[in-house]
Short mmCIF file of C-alpha atoms in Angstrom, two decimals:
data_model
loop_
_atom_site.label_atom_id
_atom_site.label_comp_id
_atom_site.label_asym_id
_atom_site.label_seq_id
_atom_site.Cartn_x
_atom_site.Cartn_y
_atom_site.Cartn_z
CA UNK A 1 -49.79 5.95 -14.19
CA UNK A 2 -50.13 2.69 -12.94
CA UNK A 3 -53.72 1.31 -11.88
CA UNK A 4 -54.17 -1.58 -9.22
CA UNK A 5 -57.40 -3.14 -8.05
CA UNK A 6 -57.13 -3.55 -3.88
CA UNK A 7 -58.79 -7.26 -2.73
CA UNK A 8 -61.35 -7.29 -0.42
CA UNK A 9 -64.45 -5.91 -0.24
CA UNK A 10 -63.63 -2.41 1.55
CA UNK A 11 -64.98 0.26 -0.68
CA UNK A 12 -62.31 3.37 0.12
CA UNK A 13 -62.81 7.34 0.30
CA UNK A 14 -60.71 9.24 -1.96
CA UNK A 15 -57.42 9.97 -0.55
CA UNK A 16 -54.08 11.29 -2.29
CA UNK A 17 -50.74 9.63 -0.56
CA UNK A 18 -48.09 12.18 -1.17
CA UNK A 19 -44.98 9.10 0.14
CA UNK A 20 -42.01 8.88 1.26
CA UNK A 21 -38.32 10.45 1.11
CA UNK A 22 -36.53 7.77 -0.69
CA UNK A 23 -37.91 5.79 -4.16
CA UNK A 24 -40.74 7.65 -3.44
CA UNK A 25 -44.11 7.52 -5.11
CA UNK A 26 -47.42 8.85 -4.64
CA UNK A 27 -51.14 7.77 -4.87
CA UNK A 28 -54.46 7.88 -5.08
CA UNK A 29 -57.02 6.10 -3.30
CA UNK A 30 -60.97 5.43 -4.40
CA UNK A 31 -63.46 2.86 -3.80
CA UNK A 32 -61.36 -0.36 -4.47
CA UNK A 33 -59.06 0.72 -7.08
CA UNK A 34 -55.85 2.85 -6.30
CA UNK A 35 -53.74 4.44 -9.36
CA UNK A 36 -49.84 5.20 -8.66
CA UNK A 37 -47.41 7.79 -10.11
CA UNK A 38 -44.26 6.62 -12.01
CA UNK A 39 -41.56 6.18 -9.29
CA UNK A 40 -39.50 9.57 -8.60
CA UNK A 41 -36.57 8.38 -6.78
CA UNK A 42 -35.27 10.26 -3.25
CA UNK A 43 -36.50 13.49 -2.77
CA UNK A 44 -32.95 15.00 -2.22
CA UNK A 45 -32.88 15.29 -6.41
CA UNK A 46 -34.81 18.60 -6.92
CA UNK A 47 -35.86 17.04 -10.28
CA UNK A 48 -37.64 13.96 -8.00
CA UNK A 49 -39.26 16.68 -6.27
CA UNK A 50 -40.21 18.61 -9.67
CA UNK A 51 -41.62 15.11 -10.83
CA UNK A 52 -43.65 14.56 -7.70
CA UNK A 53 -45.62 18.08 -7.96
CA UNK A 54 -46.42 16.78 -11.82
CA UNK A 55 -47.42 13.35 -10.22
CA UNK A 56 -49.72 14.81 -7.67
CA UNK A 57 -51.12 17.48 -10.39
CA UNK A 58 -52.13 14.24 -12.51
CA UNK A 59 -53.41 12.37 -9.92
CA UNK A 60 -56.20 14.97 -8.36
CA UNK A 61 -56.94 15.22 -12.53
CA UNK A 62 -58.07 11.77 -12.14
CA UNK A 63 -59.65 11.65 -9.05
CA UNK A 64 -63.77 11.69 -9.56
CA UNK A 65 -64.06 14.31 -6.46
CA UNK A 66 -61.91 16.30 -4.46
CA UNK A 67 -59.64 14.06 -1.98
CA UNK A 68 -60.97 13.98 1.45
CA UNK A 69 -57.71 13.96 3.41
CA UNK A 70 -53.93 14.07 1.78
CA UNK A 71 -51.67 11.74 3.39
CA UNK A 72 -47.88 12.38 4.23
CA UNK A 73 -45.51 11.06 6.26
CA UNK A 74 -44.57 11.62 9.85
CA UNK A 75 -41.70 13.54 9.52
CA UNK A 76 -42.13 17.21 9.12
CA UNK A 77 -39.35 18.51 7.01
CA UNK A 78 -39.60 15.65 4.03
CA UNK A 79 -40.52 17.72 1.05
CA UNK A 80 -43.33 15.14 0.47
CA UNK A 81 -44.55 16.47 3.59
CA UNK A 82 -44.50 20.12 2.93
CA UNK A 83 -46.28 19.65 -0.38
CA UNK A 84 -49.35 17.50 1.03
CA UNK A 85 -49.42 20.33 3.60
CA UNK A 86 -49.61 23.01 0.90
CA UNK A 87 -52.05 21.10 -1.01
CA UNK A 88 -54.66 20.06 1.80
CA UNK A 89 -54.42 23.90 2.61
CA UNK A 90 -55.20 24.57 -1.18
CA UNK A 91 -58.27 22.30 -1.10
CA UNK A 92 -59.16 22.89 2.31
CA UNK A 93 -59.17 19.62 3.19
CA UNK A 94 -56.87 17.83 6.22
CA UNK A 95 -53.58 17.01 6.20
CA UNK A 96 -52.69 13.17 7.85
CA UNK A 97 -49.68 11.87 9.10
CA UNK A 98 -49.20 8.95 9.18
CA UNK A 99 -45.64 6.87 10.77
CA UNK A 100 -43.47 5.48 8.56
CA UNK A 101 -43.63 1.71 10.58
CA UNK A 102 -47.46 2.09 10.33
CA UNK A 103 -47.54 2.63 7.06
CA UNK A 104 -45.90 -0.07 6.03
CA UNK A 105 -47.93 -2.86 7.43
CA UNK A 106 -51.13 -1.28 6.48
CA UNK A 107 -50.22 -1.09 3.00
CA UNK A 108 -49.60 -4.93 3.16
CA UNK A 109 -53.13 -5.40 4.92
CA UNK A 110 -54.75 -3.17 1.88
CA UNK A 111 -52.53 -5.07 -0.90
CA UNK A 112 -53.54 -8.63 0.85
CA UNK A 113 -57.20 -7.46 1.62
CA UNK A 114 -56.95 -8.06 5.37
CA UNK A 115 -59.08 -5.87 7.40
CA UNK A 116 -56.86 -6.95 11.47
CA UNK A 117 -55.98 -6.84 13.40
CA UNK A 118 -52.87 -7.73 12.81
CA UNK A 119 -49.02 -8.05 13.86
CA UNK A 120 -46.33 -6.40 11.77
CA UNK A 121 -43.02 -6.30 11.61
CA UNK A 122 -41.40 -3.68 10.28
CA UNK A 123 -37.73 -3.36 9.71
CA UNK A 124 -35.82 -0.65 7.55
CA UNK A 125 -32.94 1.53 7.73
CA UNK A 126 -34.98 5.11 9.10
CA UNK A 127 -38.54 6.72 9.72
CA UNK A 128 -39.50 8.78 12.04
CA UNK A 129 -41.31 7.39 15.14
CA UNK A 130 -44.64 8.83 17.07
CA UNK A 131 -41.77 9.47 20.20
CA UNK A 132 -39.75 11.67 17.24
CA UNK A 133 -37.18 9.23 17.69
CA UNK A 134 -35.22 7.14 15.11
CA UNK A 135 -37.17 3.77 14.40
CA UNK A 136 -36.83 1.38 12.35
CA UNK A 137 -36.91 -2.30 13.97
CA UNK A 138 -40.42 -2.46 15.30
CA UNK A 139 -43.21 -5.20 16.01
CA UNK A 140 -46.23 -3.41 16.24
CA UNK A 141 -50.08 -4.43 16.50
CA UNK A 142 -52.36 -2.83 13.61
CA UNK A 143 -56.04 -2.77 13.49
CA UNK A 144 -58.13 -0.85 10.94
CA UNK A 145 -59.00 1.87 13.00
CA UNK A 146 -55.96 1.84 15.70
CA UNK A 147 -52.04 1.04 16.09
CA UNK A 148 -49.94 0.57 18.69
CA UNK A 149 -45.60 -0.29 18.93
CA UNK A 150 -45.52 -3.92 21.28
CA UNK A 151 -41.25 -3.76 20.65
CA UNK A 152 -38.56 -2.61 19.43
CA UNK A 153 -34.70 -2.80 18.43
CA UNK A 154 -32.14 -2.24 21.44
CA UNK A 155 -31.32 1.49 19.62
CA UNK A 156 -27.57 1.91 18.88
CA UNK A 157 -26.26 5.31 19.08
CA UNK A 158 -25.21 6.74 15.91
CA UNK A 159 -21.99 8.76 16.00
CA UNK A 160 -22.68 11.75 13.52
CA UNK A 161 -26.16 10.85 13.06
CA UNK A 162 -27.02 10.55 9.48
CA UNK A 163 -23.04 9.95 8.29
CA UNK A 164 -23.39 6.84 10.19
CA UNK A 165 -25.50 4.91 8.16
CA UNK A 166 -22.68 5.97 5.02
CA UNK A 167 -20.06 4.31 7.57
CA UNK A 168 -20.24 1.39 9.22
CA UNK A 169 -16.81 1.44 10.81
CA UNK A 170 -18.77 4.08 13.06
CA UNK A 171 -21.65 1.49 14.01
CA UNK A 172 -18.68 -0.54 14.99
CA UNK A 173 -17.50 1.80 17.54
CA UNK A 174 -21.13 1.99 18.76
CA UNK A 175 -21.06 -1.76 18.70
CA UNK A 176 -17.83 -1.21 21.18
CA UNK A 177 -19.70 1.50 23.19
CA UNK A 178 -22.95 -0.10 24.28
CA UNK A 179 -20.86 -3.60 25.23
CA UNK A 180 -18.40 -1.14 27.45
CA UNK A 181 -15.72 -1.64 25.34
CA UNK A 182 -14.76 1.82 24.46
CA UNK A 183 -10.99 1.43 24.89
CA UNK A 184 -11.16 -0.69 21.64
CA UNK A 185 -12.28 1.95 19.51
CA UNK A 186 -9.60 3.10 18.66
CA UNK A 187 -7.23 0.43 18.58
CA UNK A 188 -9.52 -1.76 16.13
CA UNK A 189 -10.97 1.05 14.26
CA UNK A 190 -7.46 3.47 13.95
CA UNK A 191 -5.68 1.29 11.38
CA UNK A 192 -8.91 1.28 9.31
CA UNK A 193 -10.03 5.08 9.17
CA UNK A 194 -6.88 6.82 10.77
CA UNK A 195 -6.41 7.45 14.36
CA UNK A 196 -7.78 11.11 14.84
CA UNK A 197 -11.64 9.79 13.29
CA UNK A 198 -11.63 6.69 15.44
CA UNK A 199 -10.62 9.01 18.68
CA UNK A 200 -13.35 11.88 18.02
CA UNK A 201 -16.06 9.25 17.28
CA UNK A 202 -14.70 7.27 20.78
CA UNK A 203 -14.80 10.92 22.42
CA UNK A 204 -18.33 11.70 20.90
CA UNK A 205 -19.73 8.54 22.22
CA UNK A 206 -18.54 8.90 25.57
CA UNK A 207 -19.77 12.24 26.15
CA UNK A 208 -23.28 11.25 23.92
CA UNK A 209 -22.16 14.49 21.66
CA UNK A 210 -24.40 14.64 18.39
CA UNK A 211 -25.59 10.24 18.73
CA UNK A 212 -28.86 9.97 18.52
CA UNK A 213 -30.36 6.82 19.17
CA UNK A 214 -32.04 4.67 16.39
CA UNK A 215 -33.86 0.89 16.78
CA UNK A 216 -33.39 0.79 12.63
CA UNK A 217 -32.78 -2.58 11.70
CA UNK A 218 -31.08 -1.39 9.00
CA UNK A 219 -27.94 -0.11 11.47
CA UNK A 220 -27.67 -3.41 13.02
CA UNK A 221 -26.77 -4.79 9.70
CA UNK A 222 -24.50 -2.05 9.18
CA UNK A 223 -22.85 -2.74 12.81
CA UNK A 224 -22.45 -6.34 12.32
CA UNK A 225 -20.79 -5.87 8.25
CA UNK A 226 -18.61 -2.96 10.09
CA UNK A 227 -17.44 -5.11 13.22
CA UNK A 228 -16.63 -7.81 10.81
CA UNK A 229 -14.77 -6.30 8.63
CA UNK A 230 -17.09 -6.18 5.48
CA UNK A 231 -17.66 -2.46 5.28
CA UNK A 232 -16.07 0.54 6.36
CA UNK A 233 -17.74 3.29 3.69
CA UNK A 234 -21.12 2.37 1.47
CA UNK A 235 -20.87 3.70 -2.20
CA UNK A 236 -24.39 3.14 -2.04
CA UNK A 237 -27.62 2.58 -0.14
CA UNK A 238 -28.21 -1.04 1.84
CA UNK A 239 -24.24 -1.72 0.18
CA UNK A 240 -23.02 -3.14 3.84
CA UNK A 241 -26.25 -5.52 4.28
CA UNK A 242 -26.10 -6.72 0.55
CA UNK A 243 -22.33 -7.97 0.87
CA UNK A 244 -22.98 -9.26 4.16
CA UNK A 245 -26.08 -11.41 3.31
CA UNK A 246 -24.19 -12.04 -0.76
CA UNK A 247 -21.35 -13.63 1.92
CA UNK A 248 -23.82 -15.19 4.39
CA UNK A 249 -25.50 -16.78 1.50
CA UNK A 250 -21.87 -18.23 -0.02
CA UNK A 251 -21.30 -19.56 3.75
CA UNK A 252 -24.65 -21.22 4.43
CA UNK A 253 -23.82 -23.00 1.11
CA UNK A 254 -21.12 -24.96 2.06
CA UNK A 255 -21.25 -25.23 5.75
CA UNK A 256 -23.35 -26.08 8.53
CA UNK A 257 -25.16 -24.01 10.18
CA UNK A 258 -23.13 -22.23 13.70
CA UNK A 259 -24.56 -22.90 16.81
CA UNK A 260 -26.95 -19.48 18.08
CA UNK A 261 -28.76 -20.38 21.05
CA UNK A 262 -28.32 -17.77 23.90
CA UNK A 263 -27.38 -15.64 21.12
CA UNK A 264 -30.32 -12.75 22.08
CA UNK A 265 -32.64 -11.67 24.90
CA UNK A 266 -36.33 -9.81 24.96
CA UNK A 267 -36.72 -7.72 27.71
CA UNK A 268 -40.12 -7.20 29.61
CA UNK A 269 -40.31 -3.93 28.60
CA UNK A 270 -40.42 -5.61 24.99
CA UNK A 271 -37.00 -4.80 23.59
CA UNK A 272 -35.02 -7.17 21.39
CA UNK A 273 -31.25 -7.10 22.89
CA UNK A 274 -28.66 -8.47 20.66
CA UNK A 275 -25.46 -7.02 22.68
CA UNK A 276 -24.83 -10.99 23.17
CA UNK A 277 -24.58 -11.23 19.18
CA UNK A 278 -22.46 -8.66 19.15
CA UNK A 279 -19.91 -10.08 21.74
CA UNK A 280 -19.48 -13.26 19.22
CA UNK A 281 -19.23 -11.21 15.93
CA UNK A 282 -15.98 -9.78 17.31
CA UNK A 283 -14.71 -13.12 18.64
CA UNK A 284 -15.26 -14.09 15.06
CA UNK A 285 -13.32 -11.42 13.44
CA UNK A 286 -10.97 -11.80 15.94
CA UNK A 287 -10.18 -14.69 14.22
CA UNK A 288 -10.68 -14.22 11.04
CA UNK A 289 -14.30 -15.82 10.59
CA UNK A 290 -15.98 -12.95 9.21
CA UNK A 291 -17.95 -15.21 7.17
CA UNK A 292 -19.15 -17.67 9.86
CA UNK A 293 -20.25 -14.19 11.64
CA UNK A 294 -22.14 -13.25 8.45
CA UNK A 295 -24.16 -16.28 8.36
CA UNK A 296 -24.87 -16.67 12.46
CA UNK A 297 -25.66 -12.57 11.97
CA UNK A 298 -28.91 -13.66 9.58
CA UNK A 299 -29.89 -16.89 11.09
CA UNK A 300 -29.81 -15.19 14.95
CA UNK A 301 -31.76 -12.59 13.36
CA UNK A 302 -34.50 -14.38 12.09
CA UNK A 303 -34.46 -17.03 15.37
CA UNK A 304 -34.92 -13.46 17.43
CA UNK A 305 -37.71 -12.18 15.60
CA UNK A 306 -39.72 -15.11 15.71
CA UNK A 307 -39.46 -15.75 19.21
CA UNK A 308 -40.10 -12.16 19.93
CA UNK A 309 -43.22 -12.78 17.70
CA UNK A 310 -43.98 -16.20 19.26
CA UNK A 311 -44.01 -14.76 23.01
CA UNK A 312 -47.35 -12.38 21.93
CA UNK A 313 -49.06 -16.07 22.43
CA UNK A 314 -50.89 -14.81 19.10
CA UNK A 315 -52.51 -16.68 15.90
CA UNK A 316 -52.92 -13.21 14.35
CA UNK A 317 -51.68 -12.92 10.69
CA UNK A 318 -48.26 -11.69 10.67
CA UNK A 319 -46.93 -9.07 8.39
CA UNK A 320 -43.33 -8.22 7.03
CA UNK A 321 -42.54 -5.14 6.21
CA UNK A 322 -40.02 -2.75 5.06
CA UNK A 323 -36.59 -3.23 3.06
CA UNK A 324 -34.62 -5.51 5.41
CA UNK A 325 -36.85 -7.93 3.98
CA UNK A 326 -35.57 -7.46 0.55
CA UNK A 327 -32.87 -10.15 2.03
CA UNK A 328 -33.84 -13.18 1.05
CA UNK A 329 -31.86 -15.36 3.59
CA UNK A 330 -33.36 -12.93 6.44
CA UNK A 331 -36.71 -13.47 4.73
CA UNK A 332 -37.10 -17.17 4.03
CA UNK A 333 -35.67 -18.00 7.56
CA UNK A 334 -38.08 -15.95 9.23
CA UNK A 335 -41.25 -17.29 7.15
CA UNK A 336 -40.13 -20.51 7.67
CA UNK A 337 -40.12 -20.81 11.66
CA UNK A 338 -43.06 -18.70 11.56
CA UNK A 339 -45.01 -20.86 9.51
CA UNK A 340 -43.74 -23.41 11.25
CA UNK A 341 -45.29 -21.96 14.16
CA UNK A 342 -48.76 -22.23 12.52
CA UNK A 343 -49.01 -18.28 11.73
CA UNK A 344 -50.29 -17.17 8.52
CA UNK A 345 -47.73 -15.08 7.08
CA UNK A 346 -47.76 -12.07 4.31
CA UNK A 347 -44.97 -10.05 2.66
CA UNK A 348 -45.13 -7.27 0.29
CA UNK A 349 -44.24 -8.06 -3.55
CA UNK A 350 -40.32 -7.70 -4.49
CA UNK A 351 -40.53 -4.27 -5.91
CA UNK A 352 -43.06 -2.74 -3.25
CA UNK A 353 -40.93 -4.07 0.41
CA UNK A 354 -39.04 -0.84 0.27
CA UNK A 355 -40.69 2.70 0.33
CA UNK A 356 -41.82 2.59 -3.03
CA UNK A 357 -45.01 1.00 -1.65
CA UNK A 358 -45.46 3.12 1.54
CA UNK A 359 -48.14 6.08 -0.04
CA UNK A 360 -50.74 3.01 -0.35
CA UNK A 361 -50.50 2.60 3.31
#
């Protein structure tokens, strides 16, 4: 057990934090001071969710009375879930969900000691939004009592829902399929994956057949290392956006800087659109600048979110959450025109920007 005195002077109720699905770890929340579980890992290893029930068994041992609430996430069937379910019933005491987006900027506010309101921006691969919809690129406003989503992510479809974010090749084709492109699926995609997967995922996208819609930033990065050529299958989690920031990095180093203006567009309904980004990454691996499109991918990025930040006419602190912003190109571009725009700006430490830090919140 790790302990960890909050700044500030908020004095907290006990509360027990049960996480979230992947690195997860759980907490426990009293007066100032909040005291975390070793880390578990995803909850889709039995023995993570063996280790959990010991974690949560240890923490109430320590608590100096009886939780008032048990916190979960949004999402229903996480086993995280279940258990704080089973345990508030046990102790007769509520149950809180909490969304995944949410959580992550108020943990930041309670590790930085800032009471709001506040913007946050939170960008990760998947959580489950208040709509039950995929989320995962969002710009919210967070007070201490209240919450409320200003934007969002154009969602991309994902073909096969979950197997898409093991495949970018397929966020490709979605790529293809919101620009109207279709007919390209399968002549771009065939000679990568065979001809047979790129025509059922061209067929399931036409007729919307099991693609759910998701604003995760996470996918976008997978869409724009699959369209240039960087990815077609991930060994392992965030594998696409690590070798396509590793190769934006390499670029950057060497070269100056492509041109991005005109490169995105925020809609009045408050969506970020990057279909014009999109467009140029596959002029770019058209010929054979996958590189170049790595680099303009990250700095358009980071130019788009701080506009989309800078038109809330705000000089509230912003906060950045979530594991996109384990990239460090994404990262330091974005702080910098932000700060440059005379916003106070806060990120979580390195090892807490993923869900590893999301119980606290």
């Amino acid at each position: 057990m790790r302990s960890e005195k909050l700044p500030g002077a908020a004095v907290w109720p006990p509360v027990l934090a049960c996480g979230a699905w992947l690195k997860n770890t759980a907490c426990l929340l009293q007066g100032d001071q909040v005291l975390w579980s070793p880390l578990h890992g995803d909850l889709g290893d039995p023995q993570s969710c063996l280790e959990l029930e010991a974690s949560l068994d240890a923490l109430l041992a320590c608590a100096d009375v009886t939780p008032q609430a048990i916190a979960h996430d949004l999402h229903p069937d996480f086993y995280s879930s279940q258990l704080a379910v089973t345990l508030a019933e046990k102790l007769k005491v509520p149950a809180v969900a909490v969304q995944h987006h949410h959580a992550h900027i108020a943990a930041l506010m309670a590790e930085h000691g800032l009471d709001g309101p506040v913007l946050g921006l939170a960008l990760d691969g998947v959580g489950l939004g208040s709509d039950g919809a995929a989320w995962g690129g969002e710009l919210l406003w967070v007070a201490s009592d209240a919450w409320r989503r200003l934007g969002h992510l154009l969602p991309l479809p994902l073909p096969g829902g979950d197997v898409a974010a093991r495949e970018p090749w397929r966020l490709a084709a979605a790529a293809l399929h919101l620009l109207g492109r279709d007919a390209e699926i399968l002549t771009r995609l065939g000679p990568l994956v065979g001809e047979q997967s790129a025509q059922t995922v061209a067929h399931m996208l036409a007729r919307n057949l099991n693609c759910p819609l998701s604003s995760g930033a996470g996918r976008w990065f997978d869409a724009a290392a699959g369209i240039l050529g960087i990815s077609v299958r991930q060994q392992f989690e965030a594998e696409a956006a690590i070798a396509l920031g590793r190769l934006a990095a390499e670029y950057l180093a060497v070269h100056a800087e492509p041109a991005i203006d005109g490169l995105w567009h925020i809609r009045a309904d408050g969506v970020l659109d990057l279909q014009r980004l999109l467009t140029r990454l596959f002029e770019l691996a058209d010929s054979g600048r996958g590189a170049e499109g790595a680099a303009l991918f990250h700095l358009t990025l980071a130019a788009a979110l701080a506009d989309w930040i800078e038109r809330q006419s705000t000089t509230l602190p912003v906060l950045l959450g979530g594991g996109c912003f384990a990239n460090r190109l994404l990262s330091a571009r974005l702080t910098q025109r932000l700060s440059t725009m005379g916003l106070a700006v806060f990120r979580a430490p390195a090892g807490a920007r993923a869900d590893a830090g999301l119980a606290l919140g």
